[in-house]
Amino acid sequence: MRRRPFLVLGGLVPLIIGCTPAADPPAAPVPGVATPGAPGAGDPAYPNDGNGGYDALGYDVSITYDPPSKHLDGDTTLTATATQDLSRFNLDLRGLDVASVEVDGQRAEFTRDGEFELVITPAQTLATGQTFKTRVRYSGQPSSGEEGLGAGGWHPSPSGGAYVVGQPHSAAYWYPVNETPRDKATFRVTARVPEGWSVVSGGIEEGTRTDGGWTTSTWRDDTPAASYLTTVAIDRFTFDRSTLPDGKPLVNAFAPGAEGKREVAARTAEAVEFLASRFGPYPQTAAGGIYTDDRIGYSLETQGRPTYANWADLETVVHELAHQWYGNSVSVRDWSDVCLNECVASYSQWLWAEAKDGENLDDRYRSTIDRTRESTRLWSSKLHEAAAGAEFDGVYDKGILAMHALRRTIGDEPFAAVLREWPSLHKDGNATWREFEQFVSAKAGRSDLGPFFDAWFRGTELPADEHLYPGSLRP
């Protein structure tokens, strides 16, 4: 995610995300005894997000959406594997009415609990290791349901359509899901809309047909995605279609009023090629962008095809494409690890300026430090282990400075090796910031980096000069 730039520093409007109080931890499953899956995935900051007891493998989402009435009918099938003997399990679904639930073709009982828990009791218990399918039929008017920058969910577009973005929440506003980045899965969406409207999502376009006044489009992504990175956008789009040099489809979709972004979008392949030279082969099945004409305060790295606000520029495109490695291919385990995503993607903007514009990053760094020494907001932001709701504070500005200081601390060659090898090591998986610190130390052959990481990533004040001006940054 990249926030809309704000003020001279490139500092950004604070993001405030609410947190649900922790529920009592469930009892550990007993082998051979069917028990309910946990109602949360275990993120300490968001303990009720996601669910336990199963591993999501893939979502097949089918929706019919009528823009004038804003009504959605949904039919989603989740394929999953039980990780314990399950007597019941939860999915996350926010604000939509459920008509029926089936598990492996048999009608299942269901209830709603709290704001977003869909509690499902199958007709028969599910054994550890059993792969099963859960089908949910539902309907209603989807919404975002949250306020502030990063608000997730179903957003109406200025031209009457709609699109889905949000972090950390968005998927559960339009389909039932295990809404945690810990449980990545493949994704397929089939969307039916009135003729004259069109649909775009991530991954590969399987086909589009029009029949009886309705147009149906299917998009498929076989690369596992965290649920907040899945999307669908419905509008009267104009499409530019091409391919990357390796043959992967590149699709840019422009909502009415966003056609002026074609010049920026035309540099997508160039940006992918540049980032691949730094991070390794492009890890997604497709590329491109969804360009809205909405003034939403952020753009988001929806998988393979980021969703852009109307203010998005080339720097934003570079940032969101960097996430295809850092954040999408390698996803956080907990939201407190989000510097893994945002600090690196933000620093990619500096790498681009260095390579494409010949910018001296040491000079830029020193100049920024000089301007921000007295910034309480900047230096008090923790880049790792921040309090719930403050995970994104600082990662877009302090995070850039921290990454450049890290580069000068360990040297260009180890730093370049870290950026390139980390995505390959954790491809399609999850990782933590602490694991990243250990990886950096190993690549640099250093066992003394603890004070540096503590000062920059967990500190709440201006780092001491030894960490603020390492290597060539010394005045």
PDB file of C-alpha atoms in Angstrom, residues 73-266:
ATOM      1  CA  ASP A  73     -25.626 -12.120  -5.018  1.00  0.00           C
ATOM      2  CA  GLY A  74     -22.730 -14.402  -4.107  1.00  0.00           C
ATOM      3  CA  ASP A  75     -21.952 -18.093  -4.339  1.00  0.00           C
ATOM      4  CA  THR A  76     -18.491 -19.001  -2.994  1.00  0.00           C
ATOM      5  CA  THR A  77     -16.868 -22.399  -2.628  1.00  0.00           C
ATOM      6  CA  LEU A  78     -13.810 -22.771  -0.392  1.00  0.00           C
ATOM      7  CA  THR A  79     -11.584 -25.821  -0.736  1.00  0.00           C
ATOM      8  CA  ALA A  80      -9.632 -26.459   2.462  1.00  0.00           C
ATOM      9  CA  THR A  81      -7.822 -29.139   4.447  1.00  0.00           C
ATOM     10  CA  ALA A  82      -8.662 -29.799   8.079  1.00  0.00           C
ATOM     11  CA  THR A  83      -5.647 -29.362  10.362  1.00  0.00           C
ATOM     12  CA  GLN A  84      -7.445 -30.967  13.299  1.00  0.00           C
ATOM     13  CA  ASP A  85     -10.521 -33.126  13.840  1.00  0.00           C
ATOM     14  CA  LEU A  86     -13.200 -30.462  13.339  1.00  0.00           C
ATOM     15  CA  SER A  87     -16.671 -30.418  14.850  1.00  0.00           C
ATOM     16  CA  ARG A  88     -17.248 -26.893  13.528  1.00  0.00           C
ATOM     17  CA  PHE A  89     -15.260 -24.039  11.994  1.00  0.00           C
ATOM     18  CA  ASN A  90     -15.559 -20.348  11.174  1.00  0.00           C
ATOM     19  CA  LEU A  91     -15.341 -18.195   8.083  1.00  0.00           C
ATOM     20  CA  ASP A  92     -15.222 -14.388   8.095  1.00  0.00           C
ATOM     21  CA  LEU A  93     -18.063 -12.529   6.376  1.00  0.00           C
ATOM     22  CA  ARG A  94     -19.029  -8.941   7.035  1.00  0.00           C
ATOM     23  CA  GLY A  95     -22.510  -7.482   6.574  1.00  0.00           C
ATOM     24  CA  LEU A  96     -24.060  -9.869   4.013  1.00  0.00           C
ATOM     25  CA  ASP A  97     -27.023 -12.225   4.493  1.00  0.00           C
ATOM     26  CA  VAL A  98     -26.322 -15.954   4.270  1.00  0.00           C
ATOM     27  CA  ALA A  99     -28.980 -18.122   2.644  1.00  0.00           C
ATOM     28  CA  SER A 100     -27.353 -21.556   2.884  1.00  0.00           C
ATOM     29  CA  VAL A 101     -24.137 -23.422   3.632  1.00  0.00           C
ATOM     30  CA  GLU A 102     -23.070 -26.844   2.371  1.00  0.00           C
ATOM     31  CA  VAL A 103     -20.010 -28.887   3.327  1.00  0.00           C
ATOM     32  CA  ASP A 104     -19.090 -31.580   0.793  1.00  0.00           C
ATOM     33  CA  GLY A 105     -22.567 -31.335  -0.723  1.00  0.00           C
ATOM     34  CA  GLN A 106     -24.427 -31.786   2.562  1.00  0.00           C
ATOM     35  CA  ARG A 107     -26.429 -29.014   4.160  1.00  0.00           C
ATOM     36  CA  ALA A 108     -24.602 -27.566   7.165  1.00  0.00           C
ATOM     37  CA  GLU A 109     -25.944 -25.583  10.082  1.00  0.00           C
ATOM     38  CA  PHE A 110     -24.669 -22.049  10.505  1.00  0.00           C
ATOM     39  CA  THR A 111     -24.948 -19.078  12.838  1.00  0.00           C
ATOM     40  CA  ARG A 112     -23.538 -15.553  12.912  1.00  0.00           C
ATOM     41  CA  ASP A 113     -21.416 -14.512  15.885  1.00  0.00           C
ATOM     42  CA  GLY A 114     -20.255 -10.952  16.466  1.00  0.00           C
ATOM     43  CA  GLU A 115     -19.463  -8.597  13.605  1.00  0.00           C
ATOM     44  CA  PHE A 116     -18.015 -11.059  11.119  1.00  0.00           C
ATOM     45  CA  GLU A 117     -17.883 -14.682  12.312  1.00  0.00           C
ATOM     46  CA  LEU A 118     -19.835 -17.206  10.232  1.00  0.00           C
ATOM     47  CA  VAL A 119     -19.892 -20.345  12.413  1.00  0.00           C
ATOM     48  CA  ILE A 120     -20.437 -23.552  10.427  1.00  0.00           C
ATOM     49  CA  THR A 121     -21.335 -26.970  11.813  1.00  0.00           C
ATOM     50  CA  PRO A 122     -21.008 -29.675   9.144  1.00  0.00           C
ATOM     51  CA  ALA A 123     -23.337 -32.668   9.071  1.00  0.00           C
ATOM     52  CA  GLN A 124     -20.344 -34.896   9.778  1.00  0.00           C
ATOM     53  CA  THR A 125     -17.121 -34.101  11.616  1.00  0.00           C
ATOM     54  CA  LEU A 126     -14.042 -33.489   9.496  1.00  0.00           C
ATOM     55  CA  ALA A 127     -10.943 -35.582  10.123  1.00  0.00           C
ATOM     56  CA  THR A 128      -7.412 -34.232  10.342  1.00  0.00           C
ATOM     57  CA  GLY A 129      -5.953 -34.106   6.844  1.00  0.00           C
ATOM     58  CA  GLN A 130      -9.343 -34.315   5.131  1.00  0.00           C
ATOM     59  CA  THR A 131      -9.833 -31.998   2.160  1.00  0.00           C
ATOM     60  CA  PHE A 132     -13.345 -30.594   2.057  1.00  0.00           C
ATOM     61  CA  LYS A 133     -15.432 -28.042   0.140  1.00  0.00           C
ATOM     62  CA  THR A 134     -17.638 -25.423   1.774  1.00  0.00           C
ATOM     63  CA  ARG A 135     -20.231 -23.657  -0.382  1.00  0.00           C
ATOM     64  CA  VAL A 136     -21.888 -20.467   0.888  1.00  0.00           C
ATOM     65  CA  ARG A 137     -24.746 -18.626  -0.849  1.00  0.00           C
ATOM     66  CA  TYR A 138     -25.289 -15.061   0.284  1.00  0.00           C
ATOM     67  CA  SER A 139     -26.577 -11.644  -0.823  1.00  0.00           C
ATOM     68  CA  GLY A 140     -26.956  -7.988   0.116  1.00  0.00           C
ATOM     69  CA  GLN A 141     -25.387  -4.591  -0.391  1.00  0.00           C
ATOM     70  CA  PRO A 142     -21.639  -4.880   0.306  1.00  0.00           C
ATOM     71  CA  SER A 143     -19.918  -1.969   2.020  1.00  0.00           C
ATOM     72  CA  SER A 144     -16.562  -0.911   3.389  1.00  0.00           C
ATOM     73  CA  GLY A 145     -17.755  -0.748   6.969  1.00  0.00           C
ATOM     74  CA  GLU A 146     -14.593   1.006   8.191  1.00  0.00           C
ATOM     75  CA  GLU A 147     -13.415   4.595   8.374  1.00  0.00           C
ATOM     76  CA  GLY A 148     -10.066   6.243   7.815  1.00  0.00           C
ATOM     77  CA  LEU A 149      -7.148   5.662   5.501  1.00  0.00           C
ATOM     78  CA  GLY A 150      -6.841   1.984   4.637  1.00  0.00           C
ATOM     79  CA  ALA A 151     -10.583   1.434   5.100  1.00  0.00           C
ATOM     80  CA  GLY A 152     -11.288  -1.913   3.541  1.00  0.00           C
ATOM     81  CA  GLY A 153     -14.085  -3.387   1.546  1.00  0.00           C
ATOM     82  CA  TRP A 154     -16.442  -2.623  -1.295  1.00  0.00           C
ATOM     83  CA  HIS A 155     -15.971   0.932  -2.564  1.00  0.00           C
ATOM     84  CA  PRO A 156     -18.424   2.605  -4.961  1.00  0.00           C
ATOM     85  CA  SER A 157     -16.645   4.343  -7.831  1.00  0.00           C
ATOM     86  CA  PRO A 158     -17.398   7.889  -9.033  1.00  0.00           C
ATOM     87  CA  SER A 159     -18.789   6.505 -12.313  1.00  0.00           C
ATOM     88  CA  GLY A 160     -21.271   4.197 -10.602  1.00  0.00           C
ATOM     89  CA  GLY A 161     -19.284   0.977 -10.465  1.00  0.00           C
ATOM     90  CA  ALA A 162     -17.402  -0.525  -7.559  1.00  0.00           C
ATOM     91  CA  TYR A 163     -13.995  -1.923  -6.611  1.00  0.00           C
ATOM     92  CA  VAL A 164     -12.493  -3.778  -3.650  1.00  0.00           C
ATOM     93  CA  VAL A 165      -9.440  -2.639  -1.684  1.00  0.00           C
ATOM     94  CA  GLY A 166      -8.396  -2.513   1.940  1.00  0.00           C
ATOM     95  CA  GLN A 167      -5.698  -3.398   4.431  1.00  0.00           C
ATOM     96  CA  PRO A 168      -5.839  -5.381   6.645  1.00  0.00           C
ATOM     97  CA  HIS A 169      -9.515  -6.099   5.862  1.00  0.00           C
ATOM     98  CA  SER A 170     -11.317  -6.233   2.523  1.00  0.00           C
ATOM     99  CA  ALA A 171     -12.121  -9.758   1.335  1.00  0.00           C
ATOM    100  CA  ALA A 172     -14.744 -10.557   3.986  1.00  0.00           C
ATOM    101  CA  TYR A 173     -16.860  -7.661   2.747  1.00  0.00           C
ATOM    102  CA  TRP A 174     -17.707  -9.563  -0.441  1.00  0.00           C
ATOM    103  CA  TYR A 175     -17.019 -13.274   0.086  1.00  0.00           C
ATOM    104  CA  PRO A 176     -16.645 -15.701   3.030  1.00  0.00           C
ATOM    105  CA  VAL A 177     -12.947 -16.152   3.764  1.00  0.00           C
ATOM    106  CA  ASN A 178     -10.270 -17.011   6.284  1.00  0.00           C
ATOM    107  CA  GLU A 179      -9.248 -13.363   6.566  1.00  0.00           C
ATOM    108  CA  THR A 180      -5.643 -13.579   7.690  1.00  0.00           C
ATOM    109  CA  PRO A 181      -2.429 -13.249   5.669  1.00  0.00           C
ATOM    110  CA  ARG A 182      -1.250 -16.452   7.364  1.00  0.00           C
ATOM    111  CA  ASP A 183      -3.599 -18.564   5.205  1.00  0.00           C
ATOM    112  CA  LYS A 184      -2.852 -17.853   1.554  1.00  0.00           C
ATOM    113  CA  ALA A 185      -4.854 -19.576  -1.180  1.00  0.00           C
ATOM    114  CA  THR A 186      -5.501 -19.558  -4.912  1.00  0.00           C
ATOM    115  CA  PHE A 187      -8.355 -17.410  -6.166  1.00  0.00           C
ATOM    116  CA  ARG A 188     -10.877 -17.491  -9.009  1.00  0.00           C
ATOM    117  CA  VAL A 189     -13.694 -15.007  -9.489  1.00  0.00           C
ATOM    118  CA  THR A 190     -16.585 -15.139 -11.939  1.00  0.00           C
ATOM    119  CA  ALA A 191     -18.525 -11.872 -12.012  1.00  0.00           C
ATOM    120  CA  ARG A 192     -21.841 -11.285 -13.821  1.00  0.00           C
ATOM    121  CA  VAL A 193     -22.767  -7.662 -14.505  1.00  0.00           C
ATOM    122  CA  PRO A 194     -25.281  -5.860 -16.758  1.00  0.00           C
ATOM    123  CA  GLU A 195     -24.229  -5.511 -20.392  1.00  0.00           C
ATOM    124  CA  GLY A 196     -22.186  -2.337 -20.885  1.00  0.00           C
ATOM    125  CA  TRP A 197     -20.262  -2.876 -17.644  1.00  0.00           C
ATOM    126  CA  SER A 198     -16.992  -4.786 -17.452  1.00  0.00           C
ATOM    127  CA  VAL A 199     -14.959  -6.632 -14.837  1.00  0.00           C
ATOM    128  CA  VAL A 200     -11.258  -6.860 -13.981  1.00  0.00           C
ATOM    129  CA  SER A 201      -9.431  -8.768 -11.269  1.00  0.00           C
ATOM    130  CA  GLY A 202      -5.983 -10.228 -10.656  1.00  0.00           C
ATOM    131  CA  GLY A 203      -4.377 -13.102 -12.477  1.00  0.00           C
ATOM    132  CA  ILE A 204      -5.281 -14.412 -15.928  1.00  0.00           C
ATOM    133  CA  GLU A 205      -8.479 -13.554 -17.785  1.00  0.00           C
ATOM    134  CA  GLU A 206     -10.150 -16.890 -18.578  1.00  0.00           C
ATOM    135  CA  GLY A 207     -12.894 -15.431 -20.730  1.00  0.00           C
ATOM    136  CA  THR A 208     -15.801 -13.020 -21.103  1.00  0.00           C
ATOM    137  CA  ARG A 209     -19.210 -13.620 -22.680  1.00  0.00           C
ATOM    138  CA  THR A 210     -22.431 -11.612 -23.033  1.00  0.00           C
ATOM    139  CA  ASP A 211     -25.819 -13.300 -23.024  1.00  0.00           C
ATOM    140  CA  GLY A 212     -29.329 -12.070 -22.298  1.00  0.00           C
ATOM    141  CA  GLY A 213     -28.254  -8.579 -21.333  1.00  0.00           C
ATOM    142  CA  TRP A 214     -25.580  -9.737 -18.881  1.00  0.00           C
ATOM    143  CA  THR A 215     -21.797  -9.967 -19.245  1.00  0.00           C
ATOM    144  CA  THR A 216     -19.886 -12.655 -17.358  1.00  0.00           C
ATOM    145  CA  SER A 217     -16.105 -12.538 -16.860  1.00  0.00           C
ATOM    146  CA  THR A 218     -13.775 -14.975 -15.110  1.00  0.00           C
ATOM    147  CA  TRP A 219     -10.310 -14.233 -13.747  1.00  0.00           C
ATOM    148  CA  ARG A 220      -8.019 -16.819 -12.148  1.00  0.00           C
ATOM    149  CA  ASP A 221      -4.857 -16.551 -10.058  1.00  0.00           C
ATOM    150  CA  ASP A 222      -3.105 -19.837  -9.308  1.00  0.00           C
ATOM    151  CA  THR A 223      -0.433 -18.135  -7.196  1.00  0.00           C
ATOM    152  CA  PRO A 224      -1.468 -18.247  -3.511  1.00  0.00           C
ATOM    153  CA  ALA A 225      -2.580 -14.847  -2.260  1.00  0.00           C
ATOM    154  CA  ALA A 226      -3.319 -13.316   1.112  1.00  0.00           C
ATOM    155  CA  SER A 227      -7.031 -12.512   1.107  1.00  0.00           C
ATOM    156  CA  TYR A 228      -6.642  -8.723   1.315  1.00  0.00           C
ATOM    157  CA  LEU A 229      -4.771  -8.885  -2.007  1.00  0.00           C
ATOM    158  CA  THR A 230      -7.744 -10.359  -3.882  1.00  0.00           C
ATOM    159  CA  THR A 231     -10.032  -7.965  -5.704  1.00  0.00           C
ATOM    160  CA  VAL A 232     -12.735  -7.380  -8.256  1.00  0.00           C
ATOM    161  CA  ALA A 233     -13.495  -4.082  -9.998  1.00  0.00           C
ATOM    162  CA  ILE A 234     -16.670  -3.318 -11.953  1.00  0.00           C
ATOM    163  CA  ASP A 235     -16.921  -0.273 -14.206  1.00  0.00           C
ATOM    164  CA  ARG A 236     -17.096   0.867 -17.807  1.00  0.00           C
ATOM    165  CA  PHE A 237     -13.414   0.131 -18.267  1.00  0.00           C
ATOM    166  CA  THR A 238     -11.128   0.797 -21.180  1.00  0.00           C
ATOM    167  CA  PHE A 239      -8.470  -1.912 -21.490  1.00  0.00           C
ATOM    168  CA  ASP A 240      -4.889  -1.892 -22.747  1.00  0.00           C
ATOM    169  CA  ARG A 241      -3.594  -5.431 -23.211  1.00  0.00           C
ATOM    170  CA  SER A 242      -0.030  -6.570 -23.919  1.00  0.00           C
ATOM    171  CA  THR A 243       2.512  -8.989 -22.445  1.00  0.00           C
ATOM    172  CA  LEU A 244       5.678  -8.907 -20.396  1.00  0.00           C
ATOM    173  CA  PRO A 245       8.846 -10.081 -22.198  1.00  0.00           C
ATOM    174  CA  ASP A 246       8.328 -13.542 -20.670  1.00  0.00           C
ATOM    175  CA  GLY A 247       4.838 -13.778 -22.167  1.00  0.00           C
ATOM    176  CA  LYS A 248       2.830 -13.147 -19.003  1.00  0.00           C
ATOM    177  CA  PRO A 249      -0.295 -11.073 -19.700  1.00  0.00           C
ATOM    178  CA  LEU A 250      -0.150  -7.369 -18.882  1.00  0.00           C
ATOM    179  CA  VAL A 251      -3.616  -5.819 -18.555  1.00  0.00           C
ATOM    180  CA  ASN A 252      -4.252  -2.206 -17.591  1.00  0.00           C
ATOM    181  CA  ALA A 253      -7.868  -1.188 -16.983  1.00  0.00           C
ATOM    182  CA  PHE A 254      -8.936   2.468 -16.871  1.00  0.00           C
ATOM    183  CA  ALA A 255     -12.197   3.562 -15.276  1.00  0.00           C
ATOM    184  CA  PRO A 256     -13.995   6.549 -16.829  1.00  0.00           C
ATOM    185  CA  GLY A 257     -11.947   9.645 -16.006  1.00  0.00           C
ATOM    186  CA  ALA A 258      -8.724   7.683 -15.464  1.00  0.00           C
ATOM    187  CA  GLU A 259      -7.705   7.401 -19.120  1.00  0.00           C
ATOM    188  CA  GLY A 260      -5.090  10.082 -18.507  1.00  0.00           C
ATOM    189  CA  LYS A 261      -3.074   7.509 -16.537  1.00  0.00           C
ATOM    190  CA  ARG A 262      -2.195   5.634 -19.731  1.00  0.00           C
ATOM    191  CA  GLU A 263       1.232   7.274 -19.909  1.00  0.00           C
ATOM    192  CA  VAL A 264       2.091   6.140 -16.389  1.00  0.00           C
ATOM    193  CA  ALA A 265       0.633   2.670 -16.961  1.00  0.00           C
ATOM    194  CA  ALA A 266       2.683   2.285 -20.135  1.00  0.00           C
TER     195      ALA A 266
END
